[in-house]
Coordinates of C-alpha atoms in Angstrom, one line a residue:
M1 CA 0.0 0.0 0.0
D2 CA 1.2 3.5 -0.9
Y3 CA 0.8 6.0 1.9
T4 CA 1.6 9.1 -0.1
Y5 CA -1.1 11.6 -1.2
T6 CA -3.8 10.1 -3.4
P7 CA -6.1 12.4 -5.2
A8 CA -9.8 11.6 -4.8
R9 CA -11.3 9.7 -7.7
I10 CA -15.0 10.0 -6.8
D11 CA -17.9 12.3 -7.7
P12 CA -18.0 15.2 -5.1
A13 CA -21.7 14.7 -4.3
R14 CA -21.2 11.0 -3.7
S15 CA -18.1 11.8 -1.6
R16 CA -20.1 14.2 0.6
L17 CA -22.8 11.5 1.3
L18 CA -20.2 8.8 2.0
R19 CA -18.1 11.2 4.2
A20 CA -21.2 11.9 6.4
Q21 CA -21.8 8.1 6.8
I22 CA -18.1 7.4 7.5
N23 CA -18.1 10.2 10.0
D24 CA -21.0 8.5 11.8
F25 CA -19.0 5.3 11.7
H26 CA -16.0 7.0 13.4
A27 CA -18.2 8.6 16.0
E28 CA -19.5 5.1 17.1
Y29 CA -16.0 3.5 16.8
C30 CA -14.5 6.2 19.0
A31 CA -17.4 6.1 21.5
V32 CA -16.8 2.3 22.0
L33 CA -13.1 2.8 22.6
D34 CA -13.4 5.9 24.7
T35 CA -15.9 4.4 27.1
G36 CA -13.7 1.3 27.6
D37 CA -16.0 -1.2 25.8
V38 CA -13.0 -2.7 24.0
E39 CA -14.7 -6.1 23.6
L40 CA -17.2 -4.4 21.2
W41 CA -14.3 -3.1 19.0
P42 CA -14.1 -6.2 16.7
E43 CA -17.8 -5.7 15.7
F44 CA -16.6 -2.7 13.5
F45 CA -14.7 -5.1 11.2
T46 CA -15.6 -7.7 8.6
E47 CA -14.9 -11.3 9.5
D48 CA -11.7 -11.3 7.3
A49 CA -10.6 -7.8 8.1
L50 CA -7.0 -6.7 8.4
Y51 CA -5.9 -4.3 11.2
R52 CA -2.4 -3.0 11.6
I53 CA -0.6 -0.3 13.5
T54 CA 2.7 0.8 11.9
S55 CA 5.1 3.6 12.3
R56 CA 5.4 6.3 9.6
Q57 CA 9.0 5.4 9.3
N58 CA 8.2 1.7 8.4
A59 CA 5.4 2.8 6.1
D60 CA 7.6 5.2 4.2
L61 CA 10.2 2.5 3.8
K62 CA 7.5 0.1 2.7
L63 CA 8.3 -2.3 5.5
P64 CA 5.4 -4.5 6.5
V65 CA 6.4 -4.7 10.1
G66 CA 3.6 -3.5 12.4
L67 CA 3.4 -2.8 16.1
V68 CA 0.0 -4.5 16.1
Y69 CA -1.2 -6.9 13.5
A70 CA -4.6 -8.7 13.5
E71 CA -5.9 -10.7 10.6
G72 CA -9.6 -11.5 11.0
R73 CA -12.2 -10.6 13.5
D74 CA -11.3 -13.6 15.7
M75 CA -7.8 -12.3 16.2
M76 CA -9.2 -8.9 17.1
H77 CA -11.6 -10.5 19.5
D78 CA -8.8 -12.4 21.3
R79 CA -6.9 -9.1 21.6
A80 CA -9.9 -7.2 22.9
V81 CA -10.8 -9.9 25.5
A82 CA -7.1 -10.0 26.7
I83 CA -7.2 -6.2 27.1
G84 CA -10.6 -6.0 28.6
R85 CA -10.2 -8.8 31.2
T86 CA -6.5 -8.7 32.1
Q87 CA -5.6 -5.1 32.6
M88 CA -2.1 -5.0 34.0
F89 CA -1.5 -1.3 33.6
A90 CA -2.5 2.0 35.3
P91 CA -6.1 3.1 34.9
R92 CA -6.6 5.7 32.2
H93 CA -9.1 7.5 30.0
N94 CA -8.7 7.7 26.3
L95 CA -10.2 10.3 23.9
H96 CA -10.0 9.6 20.1
L97 CA -10.5 12.6 17.8
V98 CA -10.9 11.8 14.0
T99 CA -10.9 14.6 11.5
N100 CA -10.2 15.5 7.8
I101 CA -12.1 12.4 6.5
R102 CA -11.3 12.0 2.8
I103 CA -13.2 9.6 0.5
I104 CA -10.7 8.5 -2.1
D105 CA -12.6 6.1 -4.2
E106 CA -15.5 3.7 -4.4
T107 CA -15.3 0.5 -6.4
P108 CA -18.2 -0.9 -8.5
D109 CA -18.8 -3.6 -5.8
G110 CA -19.1 -0.9 -3.2
E111 CA -15.8 -1.0 -1.4
I112 CA -14.8 2.5 -0.2
E113 CA -11.3 3.7 0.2
A114 CA -11.0 6.5 2.8
E115 CA -8.4 8.3 4.9
A116 CA -8.7 10.3 8.1
N117 CA -6.4 12.0 10.7
F118 CA -6.6 10.8 14.3
L119 CA -5.4 12.0 17.6
L120 CA -5.4 9.8 20.7
I121 CA -5.3 11.7 24.0
Q122 CA -4.7 9.8 27.1
T123 CA -5.3 10.8 30.7
L124 CA -3.9 8.7 33.5
V125 CA -6.1 8.8 36.5
E126 CA -3.4 10.5 38.5
G127 CA -1.8 12.6 35.8
P128 CA -2.3 15.2 33.1
S129 CA -3.8 14.6 29.7
T130 CA -1.1 13.9 27.0
V131 CA -1.1 13.3 23.3
H132 CA -0.6 9.5 23.2
L133 CA -0.6 9.0 19.5
A134 CA -1.2 10.9 16.3
G135 CA -1.4 9.8 12.7
R136 CA -3.7 8.7 9.9
Y137 CA -6.1 6.0 9.2
Y138 CA -6.0 4.3 5.7
D139 CA -9.2 2.4 5.5
R140 CA -11.2 0.2 3.2
F141 CA -14.9 0.0 4.1
V142 CA -17.7 -2.2 2.9
Q143 CA -21.4 -1.6 3.4
A144 CA -22.9 -4.2 5.7
S145 CA -26.6 -3.4 5.7
G146 CA -28.5 -0.3 5.1
D147 CA -26.2 2.6 5.9
K148 CA -24.0 0.6 8.2
F149 CA -20.4 0.2 7.2
L150 CA -17.7 -2.2 8.4
L151 CA -13.9 -2.0 8.1
K152 CA -12.4 -4.5 5.7
E153 CA -9.0 -3.0 6.4
R154 CA -7.6 -0.4 8.7
Q155 CA -4.0 0.6 8.4
V156 CA -3.1 2.9 11.3
I157 CA 0.1 4.9 10.6
Y158 CA 1.4 6.8 13.6
D159 CA 3.8 9.8 13.3
T160 CA 6.0 9.6 16.3
A161 CA 9.4 7.9 16.3
I162 CA 9.3 7.4 20.1
L163 CA 6.3 5.4 21.2
A164 CA 5.1 4.9 24.8
N165 CA 5.4 1.3 25.8
D166 CA 1.8 1.2 27.0
L167 CA 0.0 1.2 23.6
V168 CA -2.3 -1.7 24.2
Y169 CA -5.8 -0.3 23.3
P170 CA -6.9 -0.3 19.7
V171 CA -6.5 3.0 17.9

């Protein structure tokens, strides 16, 4: 996958409609993560989805190594259950902000290629709020039913070269 700028290849009116729907998706996705309902997180993905968190440095060098890699909803479910039921780290609150959603393309079979910026702010119960992670989502969505979308692929590319060692929650 190429993580450089890709011009949109979709009709502007269709892009506006899809952007509103994808924005709604992000609002629900972030609400689940920010309220700590991590075990609901896999439900935002297709059964065969791919989820990867990779540094910008590795993405720029086209290295496939990711900090987190999950292939399929079952793998994501295992990760979510492990996080949700075996917390071995300081209590915290997370706040995800997603902005600048871009719809790049829509294939004839309805797969949507999209990008968005994200910011993850973390507040330790006994500490200040800090920027935990910032970067971009590179997504492929499919329509599940009605106006509901699911992620077929989410590539999370984070910007920082120095990463906190407590990145356990999904981004």
